[in-house]
Every structure is written in C-alpha cells, then in structure tokens.
Coordinates of C-alpha atoms in Angstrom, one line a residue:
Chain A
X121 CA 194.5 -60.7 -82.7
X122 CA 198.2 -58.0 -83.4
X123 CA 197.2 -55.5 -85.8
X124 CA 200.1 -54.8 -88.6
X125 CA 198.4 -51.9 -90.2
X126 CA 197.8 -51.8 -93.9
X127 CA 200.3 -52.1 -96.5
X128 CA 200.4 -50.7 -100.3
X129 CA 201.9 -53.6 -101.9
X130 CA 203.8 -56.9 -101.9
X131 CA 207.8 -57.1 -100.8
X132 CA 207.6 -60.0 -103.3
X133 CA 206.4 -58.2 -105.9
X134 CA 202.9 -61.6 -106.3
X135 CA 199.6 -60.7 -106.6
X136 CA 196.5 -63.0 -106.0
X137 CA 193.6 -62.5 -107.6
X138 CA 190.6 -63.4 -105.5
X139 CA 187.0 -62.6 -107.6
X140 CA 183.8 -63.1 -105.7
X141 CA 180.3 -62.6 -106.3
X142 CA 176.8 -62.5 -104.1
X143 CA 176.5 -61.1 -101.1
X144 CA 178.6 -63.3 -99.1
X145 CA 181.6 -64.8 -98.5
X146 CA 182.7 -67.7 -96.3
X147 CA 184.7 -67.1 -93.4
X148 CA 187.0 -70.2 -94.2
X149 CA 187.8 -68.4 -98.0
X150 CA 188.8 -64.8 -96.3
X151 CA 191.1 -67.2 -93.8
X152 CA 192.6 -69.2 -95.9
X153 CA 192.9 -66.6 -98.9
X154 CA 194.5 -64.2 -96.4
X155 CA 197.4 -66.8 -95.0
X156 CA 197.9 -67.9 -98.2
X157 CA 198.3 -64.3 -99.5
X158 CA 200.6 -63.6 -96.0
X159 CA 202.9 -66.8 -97.0
X160 CA 203.5 -65.9 -100.5
X161 CA 204.1 -62.1 -99.1
X162 CA 201.6 -61.5 -101.7
X163 CA 199.3 -58.7 -103.1
X164 CA 195.4 -59.7 -102.3
X165 CA 193.1 -58.4 -105.0
X166 CA 190.1 -59.0 -104.2
X167 CA 187.6 -58.5 -106.5
X168 CA 184.0 -58.2 -106.7
X169 CA 182.2 -59.2 -110.1
X170 CA 178.6 -57.4 -110.6
X171 CA 176.5 -58.8 -113.2
X172 CA 174.9 -56.2 -115.7
X173 CA 170.9 -57.1 -116.2
X174 CA 170.4 -57.1 -119.8
X175 CA 168.1 -54.8 -120.5
X176 CA 170.9 -52.0 -119.3
X177 CA 173.2 -51.4 -121.5
X178 CA 176.9 -52.7 -120.9
X179 CA 178.3 -49.2 -119.8
X180 CA 175.6 -48.9 -117.1
X181 CA 176.2 -48.8 -113.2
X182 CA 176.2 -51.7 -111.6
X183 CA 172.3 -51.7 -109.9
X184 CA 172.8 -50.0 -106.7
X185 CA 172.4 -52.7 -104.6
X186 CA 175.1 -54.9 -106.1
X187 CA 177.3 -51.7 -105.8
X188 CA 176.3 -51.8 -102.0
X189 CA 177.0 -55.4 -101.3
X190 CA 180.3 -55.3 -103.3
X191 CA 181.7 -52.1 -101.3
X192 CA 180.4 -53.7 -97.9
X193 CA 182.1 -56.9 -98.8
X194 CA 185.2 -54.9 -99.6
X195 CA 185.4 -52.7 -97.1
X196 CA 185.1 -56.0 -94.7
X197 CA 187.7 -58.1 -96.8
X198 CA 190.3 -54.7 -96.4
X199 CA 190.0 -55.2 -92.9
X200 CA 190.6 -58.6 -92.5
X201 CA 193.8 -58.4 -94.1
X202 CA 194.8 -55.0 -92.4
X203 CA 194.6 -57.5 -89.1
X204 CA 197.0 -60.2 -90.7
X205 CA 198.7 -57.8 -92.2
X206 CA 198.1 -58.0 -96.2
X207 CA 198.4 -55.2 -98.7
X208 CA 194.8 -54.9 -100.4
X209 CA 194.6 -53.5 -103.7
X210 CA 190.2 -54.0 -104.1
X211 CA 188.3 -54.0 -107.7
X212 CA 184.9 -54.3 -108.7
X213 CA 184.4 -55.5 -112.2
X214 CA 180.9 -55.6 -114.1
X215 CA 179.7 -58.4 -117.1
X216 CA 176.5 -60.1 -118.2
X217 CA 177.0 -63.2 -116.3
X218 CA 180.0 -63.9 -113.7
X219 CA 181.9 -65.6 -116.9
X220 CA 181.5 -62.8 -118.5
X221 CA 182.7 -60.5 -116.0
X222 CA 185.6 -63.0 -115.0
X223 CA 186.5 -62.7 -118.7
X224 CA 187.4 -59.2 -118.2
X225 CA 189.1 -59.0 -114.8
X226 CA 191.0 -61.8 -116.2
X227 CA 191.8 -59.4 -119.3
X228 CA 192.3 -56.7 -117.2
X229 CA 194.6 -58.0 -114.3
X230 CA 198.2 -59.3 -113.9
X231 CA 198.2 -62.2 -111.0
X232 CA 200.4 -65.1 -110.5
X233 CA 198.0 -67.0 -108.5
X234 CA 193.8 -66.8 -108.8
X235 CA 192.0 -67.8 -105.9
X236 CA 188.2 -68.8 -106.7
X237 CA 185.8 -70.0 -104.0
X238 CA 183.1 -72.9 -105.1
X239 CA 179.9 -72.1 -104.6
X240 CA 178.1 -74.2 -101.0
X241 CA 174.5 -74.4 -99.8
X242 CA 175.9 -71.4 -97.4
X243 CA 178.0 -69.1 -99.2
X244 CA 178.1 -67.5 -102.6
X245 CA 180.8 -68.9 -104.7
X246 CA 181.1 -70.7 -108.4
X247 CA 179.3 -73.4 -109.0
X248 CA 181.3 -76.4 -110.6
X249 CA 180.8 -75.5 -114.8
X250 CA 182.0 -72.1 -114.3
X251 CA 185.5 -73.5 -112.6
X252 CA 185.6 -76.0 -114.9
X253 CA 185.5 -73.0 -117.7
X254 CA 188.3 -71.4 -115.4
X255 CA 190.4 -74.2 -115.2
X256 CA 191.0 -74.2 -118.8
X257 CA 190.9 -71.0 -119.8
X258 CA 192.3 -69.0 -117.0
X259 CA 196.7 -69.0 -117.3
X260 CA 199.1 -69.4 -114.3
X261 CA 197.9 -70.9 -110.7
X262 CA 194.5 -71.8 -110.3
X263 CA 193.2 -72.5 -106.4
X264 CA 189.8 -73.6 -105.6
X265 CA 188.6 -73.0 -102.5
X266 CA 186.0 -75.0 -101.2
X267 CA 184.6 -73.2 -98.1
X268 CA 183.5 -76.1 -95.4
X269 CA 183.2 -79.7 -95.3
X270 CA 179.8 -80.8 -96.7
X271 CA 179.7 -82.5 -93.0
X272 CA 177.3 -80.3 -90.8
X273 CA 180.2 -78.2 -89.4
X274 CA 179.4 -75.0 -88.2
X275 CA 178.9 -72.3 -91.0
X276 CA 179.8 -69.4 -91.2
X277 CA 179.4 -66.2 -94.1
X278 CA 180.4 -63.0 -93.7
X279 CA 177.5 -60.5 -95.4
X280 CA 177.7 -57.7 -96.9
X281 CA 175.5 -55.2 -94.6
Chain B
X288 CA 158.7 -31.1 -106.9
X289 CA 155.2 -32.9 -107.7
X290 CA 154.5 -36.1 -109.3
X291 CA 153.4 -35.0 -112.6
X292 CA 157.2 -33.3 -112.7
X293 CA 158.6 -37.2 -111.7
X294 CA 156.5 -38.2 -114.2
X295 CA 158.5 -39.7 -117.4
X296 CA 155.3 -39.2 -119.6
X297 CA 155.9 -35.5 -120.2
X298 CA 155.9 -34.2 -123.8
X299 CA 159.8 -33.3 -122.9
X300 CA 160.9 -36.6 -121.9
X301 CA 158.9 -38.2 -124.6
X302 CA 160.1 -36.2 -127.4
X303 CA 163.8 -37.1 -126.2
X304 CA 163.0 -41.2 -125.8
X305 CA 161.8 -41.3 -129.0
X306 CA 164.8 -39.7 -130.9
X307 CA 166.7 -41.6 -128.2
X308 CA 165.0 -45.0 -129.4
X309 CA 165.8 -43.9 -133.2
X310 CA 169.6 -42.9 -132.6
X311 CA 169.6 -46.4 -130.4
X312 CA 169.1 -48.1 -133.4
X313 CA 173.1 -47.4 -134.5
X314 CA 174.4 -51.5 -134.5
X315 CA 177.4 -49.8 -132.6
X316 CA 175.4 -48.4 -129.6
X317 CA 173.4 -51.8 -129.7
X318 CA 175.7 -54.1 -130.2
X319 CA 176.6 -53.0 -126.2
X320 CA 172.7 -54.6 -125.9
X321 CA 173.5 -58.1 -127.0
X322 CA 169.4 -59.6 -127.4
X323 CA 167.9 -56.5 -128.9
X324 CA 170.9 -56.7 -130.9
X325 CA 169.8 -60.1 -132.6
X326 CA 166.8 -59.3 -132.5
X327 CA 168.2 -55.4 -135.2
X328 CA 169.9 -58.5 -137.1
X329 CA 166.7 -60.1 -137.8
X330 CA 164.3 -57.5 -138.2
X331 CA 167.0 -56.3 -141.2
X332 CA 167.4 -59.5 -142.6
X333 CA 163.4 -60.1 -142.7
X334 CA 163.6 -56.2 -144.2
X335 CA 165.5 -57.5 -147.3
X336 CA 163.8 -60.8 -147.5
X337 CA 160.3 -58.4 -147.8
X338 CA 162.2 -56.6 -150.5
X339 CA 163.3 -59.3 -152.3
X340 CA 159.2 -60.4 -152.7
X341 CA 158.0 -56.7 -153.0
X342 CA 160.2 -56.5 -156.1
X343 CA 159.1 -59.9 -157.5
X344 CA 162.2 -62.3 -156.2
X345 CA 161.4 -65.5 -154.0
X346 CA 161.3 -65.6 -150.7
X347 CA 164.2 -65.9 -148.5
X348 CA 165.4 -69.7 -147.7
X349 CA 163.1 -71.2 -150.2
X350 CA 159.7 -70.8 -148.3
X351 CA 156.1 -69.8 -150.1
X352 CA 155.1 -67.2 -147.4
X353 CA 153.6 -63.9 -149.2
X354 CA 155.2 -60.8 -149.1
X355 CA 153.0 -59.0 -146.9
X356 CA 153.7 -62.5 -143.7
X357 CA 157.3 -61.4 -144.1
X358 CA 156.1 -57.3 -143.7
X359 CA 154.2 -58.3 -141.0
X360 CA 157.1 -60.2 -139.3
X361 CA 160.0 -57.5 -140.3
X362 CA 157.5 -54.9 -138.4
X363 CA 156.9 -56.6 -135.1
X364 CA 160.3 -57.2 -135.1
X365 CA 161.8 -53.2 -134.8
X366 CA 158.5 -52.9 -133.1
X367 CA 160.6 -54.8 -130.3
X368 CA 164.0 -53.2 -131.3
X369 CA 162.6 -49.6 -131.0
X370 CA 159.7 -50.5 -128.0
X371 CA 163.1 -52.0 -126.1
X372 CA 165.3 -48.7 -126.9
X373 CA 162.7 -46.6 -126.1
X374 CA 162.2 -48.2 -122.7
X375 CA 166.0 -47.9 -122.0
X376 CA 165.9 -43.6 -123.7
X377 CA 163.2 -43.2 -120.8
X378 CA 164.9 -44.4 -117.9
X379 CA 167.8 -42.4 -118.8
X380 CA 165.6 -39.3 -119.8
X381 CA 163.6 -39.3 -116.3
X382 CA 167.0 -39.6 -114.2
X383 CA 168.2 -36.1 -116.7
X384 CA 164.4 -34.0 -115.6
X385 CA 164.7 -35.2 -112.2
X386 CA 168.7 -33.4 -111.9
X387 CA 167.6 -30.8 -114.4
X388 CA 164.6 -30.5 -111.7
X389 CA 166.5 -30.0 -109.4
X390 CA 168.7 -27.0 -110.9
X391 CA 165.8 -25.4 -111.4
X392 CA 164.2 -25.7 -108.2
X393 CA 167.1 -23.5 -106.8
X394 CA 166.4 -20.7 -109.2
X395 CA 162.2 -21.3 -109.6
X396 CA 162.6 -21.4 -105.6
X397 CA 161.5 -18.1 -103.6
X398 CA 163.1 -18.6 -100.6
X399 CA 161.9 -16.9 -97.6
X400 CA 164.2 -14.9 -95.8
X401 CA 164.6 -15.3 -92.0
X402 CA 164.9 -11.3 -91.4
X403 CA 161.8 -11.0 -93.6
X404 CA 161.4 -10.6 -97.4
X405 CA 162.0 -12.9 -99.7
X406 CA 163.9 -13.5 -102.8
X407 CA 165.0 -16.3 -105.7
X408 CA 166.6 -18.9 -104.2
X409 CA 169.4 -18.4 -106.7
X410 CA 169.9 -14.9 -105.5
X411 CA 170.9 -16.3 -102.2
X412 CA 174.1 -15.5 -101.0
X413 CA 176.3 -16.8 -98.4
X414 CA 174.8 -14.8 -95.6
X415 CA 171.5 -17.0 -96.1
X416 CA 171.1 -20.8 -96.0
X417 CA 170.8 -22.0 -99.8
X418 CA 168.9 -25.3 -100.5
X419 CA 171.1 -26.5 -103.7
X420 CA 171.7 -30.1 -104.6
X421 CA 174.4 -32.4 -103.1
X422 CA 177.6 -32.5 -105.2
X423 CA 180.3 -34.5 -104.1
X424 CA 183.9 -34.6 -105.4
X425 CA 187.0 -37.0 -104.9
X426 CA 190.3 -36.3 -105.4
X427 CA 192.0 -39.9 -106.0
X428 CA 195.5 -40.8 -106.9
X429 CA 196.8 -43.3 -109.0
X430 CA 197.1 -45.4 -105.7
X431 CA 195.3 -48.6 -104.4
X432 CA 193.7 -46.1 -101.5
X433 CA 191.9 -44.2 -103.7
X434 CA 189.7 -47.6 -104.1
X435 CA 188.5 -47.6 -101.5
X436 CA 188.1 -43.1 -101.7
X437 CA 185.5 -43.5 -104.2
X438 CA 184.3 -46.9 -102.7
X439 CA 183.4 -44.3 -99.4
X440 CA 182.9 -41.2 -101.3
X441 CA 180.0 -43.1 -103.8
X442 CA 178.6 -44.4 -100.6
X443 CA 178.1 -40.8 -99.3
X444 CA 177.1 -39.6 -102.1
X445 CA 174.4 -42.6 -102.5
X446 CA 173.1 -41.0 -98.4
X447 CA 172.9 -37.4 -100.0
X448 CA 171.4 -38.3 -103.0
X449 CA 173.9 -36.7 -104.2
X450 CA 176.0 -36.9 -108.0
X451 CA 179.8 -37.9 -107.8
X452 CA 183.1 -36.5 -109.7
X453 CA 186.3 -38.0 -109.4
X454 CA 189.2 -35.7 -110.2
X455 CA 192.7 -36.7 -110.8
X456 CA 195.2 -33.8 -111.0
X457 CA 198.2 -34.8 -113.3
X458 CA 200.9 -32.7 -113.1
X459 CA 202.2 -30.9 -116.4
X460 CA 203.7 -33.1 -119.1
X461 CA 204.3 -36.0 -116.9
X462 CA 201.1 -38.8 -117.3
X463 CA 201.3 -42.2 -115.0
X464 CA 202.7 -45.0 -116.5
X465 CA 203.6 -48.4 -115.3
X466 CA 201.4 -49.5 -112.2
X467 CA 200.3 -45.9 -112.0
X468 CA 198.6 -46.3 -115.3
X469 CA 196.9 -49.5 -114.3
X470 CA 195.8 -48.2 -111.0
X471 CA 194.2 -44.9 -112.7
X472 CA 192.8 -47.5 -115.5
X473 CA 191.4 -49.5 -112.4
X474 CA 190.1 -46.2 -111.4
X475 CA 188.3 -45.0 -114.3
X476 CA 186.6 -48.8 -114.1
X477 CA 185.7 -48.3 -110.9
X478 CA 184.3 -45.1 -111.9
X479 CA 182.1 -46.1 -114.9
X480 CA 180.8 -49.5 -112.1
X481 CA 179.6 -46.6 -110.0
X482 CA 178.0 -43.8 -112.3
X483 CA 180.5 -41.6 -111.3
X484 CA 182.2 -39.5 -113.9
X485 CA 186.0 -39.3 -113.8
X486 CA 188.3 -36.4 -114.6
X487 CA 191.5 -35.9 -115.5
X488 CA 193.2 -32.4 -115.1
X489 CA 196.8 -31.0 -115.5
X490 CA 197.7 -28.7 -113.3
X491 CA 200.8 -27.9 -111.0
X492 CA 198.8 -27.1 -108.2
X493 CA 196.2 -29.4 -106.7
X494 CA 194.0 -27.3 -104.6
X495 CA 193.9 -24.5 -107.2
X496 CA 192.9 -27.2 -110.2
X497 CA 190.8 -28.9 -107.6
X498 CA 188.6 -25.3 -106.2
X499 CA 188.2 -24.8 -110.0
X500 CA 187.0 -28.1 -111.5
X501 CA 185.2 -27.4 -108.0
X502 CA 183.5 -24.0 -109.0
X503 CA 182.7 -26.0 -112.5
X504 CA 180.8 -28.3 -110.8
X505 CA 178.7 -27.4 -108.3
X506 CA 180.3 -29.2 -105.3
X507 CA 179.2 -29.5 -102.5
X508 CA 181.4 -31.6 -100.5
X509 CA 185.1 -32.8 -101.1
X510 CA 186.7 -36.1 -100.4
X511 CA 190.4 -36.7 -100.3
X512 CA 192.0 -39.4 -98.7
X513 CA 194.8 -39.1 -96.1
X514 CA 197.5 -36.5 -97.0
X515 CA 200.6 -37.6 -97.5
X516 CA 202.9 -36.7 -94.0
X517 CA 204.9 -33.1 -94.4
X518 CA 208.2 -33.2 -94.8
X519 CA 211.0 -30.7 -94.8
X520 CA 210.3 -26.9 -95.3
X521 CA 206.6 -28.2 -96.3
X522 CA 205.9 -28.9 -92.4
X523 CA 205.2 -25.5 -91.6
X524 CA 203.1 -24.7 -94.7
X525 CA 199.3 -24.7 -95.1
X526 CA 198.0 -28.5 -94.8
X527 CA 196.3 -30.2 -97.9
X528 CA 192.6 -29.7 -96.0
X529 CA 193.7 -26.6 -94.6
X530 CA 194.1 -25.2 -98.2
X531 CA 191.2 -26.7 -99.8
X532 CA 188.9 -25.0 -96.8
X533 CA 190.2 -21.6 -98.0
X534 CA 190.1 -21.8 -101.2
X535 CA 187.0 -23.8 -101.1
X536 CA 184.7 -21.4 -98.6
X537 CA 181.2 -22.8 -98.1
X538 CA 182.3 -26.3 -99.3
X539 CA 182.7 -29.4 -97.0
X540 CA 185.7 -31.0 -97.1
X541 CA 185.9 -34.2 -96.1
X542 CA 189.3 -37.2 -95.2
X543 CA 188.7 -40.3 -95.5
X544 CA 190.2 -42.2 -92.9
X545 CA 191.5 -46.0 -93.4
X546 CA 189.1 -48.3 -91.4
X547 CA 191.5 -51.0 -91.2
X548 CA 193.6 -48.7 -89.2
X549 CA 191.3 -48.3 -86.1
X550 CA 192.8 -51.2 -84.4
X551 CA 196.1 -49.2 -84.4
X552 CA 194.2 -46.3 -82.3
X553 CA 193.2 -48.9 -79.6
X554 CA 196.3 -50.2 -78.9

C-alpha cells in the first residue's frame, strides 16, 4: 500500500461524520468509509461516542477504560486514513447513552454525510432502533453500513488495544 | 502514603463531602444528574404535600394518607438524594485529597542526600534529585493535529499518574474565528471528556507564555506537536524545542510525532 502522507483538509470542503462506539470497529466498515471519503475527496471526522454512567455528573470525564478505547481506535483510524490519503479530524463526544452522545455530536459538528455502522454479532455499532431514530432526526445524507453479511463469511474487526 | 491517609472517611474529607452533598441540592447542579433530579423534584412535591397536611389541608392528589406517612416518604426521598450526592462528593473529595497528599509529600518528606545529611524535599534544588508530582502541559493550536496531541498527552499523563493541562496561547486581540474557533471548541470538549484543564492565555511570545504557565502549574513535562517548518530569517534562529528547553530548565520537552507518517520514513 502506498503511503500518501496526511493532509489536514479536504479539497472539496466536504465532511463525512463517522460516529462509532464500543471497543471494536469492523475493518469492512472502516474500509468502506475510507473508500467513500477518498472518492468524495472529503474530510473524515471519526467520532467516538463515550457514555457517562448515571451516577456521575454529565460534566465528568469519561471512564478511563472508555477513553482508552477511544484513543486507541482513533489512532488506528488515523493511521489507516493516512495510508489512504484521507484527511482526518477526530472527535470524542459524550452522553448518557449512545443516542444522547449522538445528539450532542450532531449539534456540534458540521457534516455533509453521516456514515453509521450497524451493530453485528462480531462488531460494535448502532442497533436498529438507534438507526431508525437517526434516520428520522439527522439532517443531510445518512449512510448505514452493515459490516459483514450474515452468511458466515470470515469476520475481522479492529479492536482497541 | 498510608492506607489511613487515603481513606475517604477522614474528618476533613467527610466534612467537605457533607457540605458538598447539601450544596449539590441546588436544582441547577442536580439537573446534570437526571435520575437524582427527578427524585429531588419528587421530594420537594412530597414535602409541600406534607406541609399542606401539617397546616390542616387535604393530602395532595385526594388520598387519605395521614401526615406522618407523607412526612416519612418525603424524608426518605431527601435522604436518597443527599446520600447520592454524598457518594459523589466523597469520590471527588478522595481525588482532591490524593492530589493534596502528593503536594504535601514534597514539604513533609525528608530527603537523604547522596553527599550526606538530610533536608526537606521542598528545599531540594536542581543539584539534587527531586520527587515531585508529575504534571503534563500540552501546547495546542486550533488545528486538527492538536486532537492527536491531546490524546497522546492524555496517554502520557495516565502512564505517569499526572494531571494534564492544555494551553492555547492566543495572539493578543486576535481571537480565533471560523474553522479555528470550531477547532478550539472541539479541543475544549475533548479536554472536558478526558478530564484535562483547558487554559487560554494571550501572549505574543508562545515560549515565554508557556514558561510562565508551566512555572505556575508546576509542570514537569511539556508536549508539543511537530513544529511548523521555519522559513526566511527564522531559519537562522533558535528552534521552538530549543527555546522551550532553555526557558524551562529541568522540564522534559517532548515532540509528539504523527505515527501515520511512519510509512513515509520506511519508503
């Protein structure tokens, strides 16, 4: 794979918001998102959604384990994006639930396309109820990616280490 | 530090936590914890219901429960809120107490000097090894690479058991606008999620401002991103890392690399 070196911005000015949660993101989802961003000549904004337990104030820092997952996964995404020549501007957003964090993210970030990974048995993602809610609420283009077909194909996922 | 010193049941920690559990009853504070906010609202309504009954009125909602029953329910609800606040305040108090203990350790610890004799650790100078609480300062700019710098600084701080400060030195009279403003807000949110202090200072000279903040905060590590390539006459001047090292004697200065560029070096 040819390294292209990182860029800080996108020539097209387009922004693709890629929210994700949990400790894994499937390679298939990442590959598709990066190919899409490259084809659009867009800036990829991967955003980890951290959940704050109800016994803590919403202003509290995210639990350390969650922050570690976020930091590791964002680092991995940035490395893969650099390999593809896709500029990246990462985020970590928090909320009581993934949906709450997603609401905050949508309020805070500009984007042209929202790419959301669907949950599967092999990787973390948004469940059907969250995706239905998102399709109703989120303005702009929404792209839902289901990482792997449920046909027993080989499964891989990138995990936070 | 002894186990006793770390206990959350020391009188001073308990006193602060008890006061904190009461001040957190302020609805503006409590609303950040929705579950307990709802309980508090319930407690307030039940208390009003009890007061109405105590002054000869009918129970709220038209029931026929006696006043002592309403009082008991109200008391339990208030206790629930206060104990939840107390638990949160105790956790916060413990963290503060540990930080204070580390600071106190510097003044209470007697250092045995290699060349003989003893003196308080707080009186140690650069000539002798120091045992201080670590503190990391990351110098950020309102640009996307600063997100990576902050995450890397947070990791370093975690490994060192250190507090993390983020510093943005803003040119005087030139607040960030447009994209830069958005980036700065995103960095502020990231700092909050990671539990870092976010500091904005105005200054013409990045190094002088950073040195002042580092001295005030007791910084032991400074992290910077990859410096901008120097052009023109600046090429002949001192580099940013060199200036930081000169202005911050005894402080480690670390440049955070962009790991995604490692492949470039291998080609």
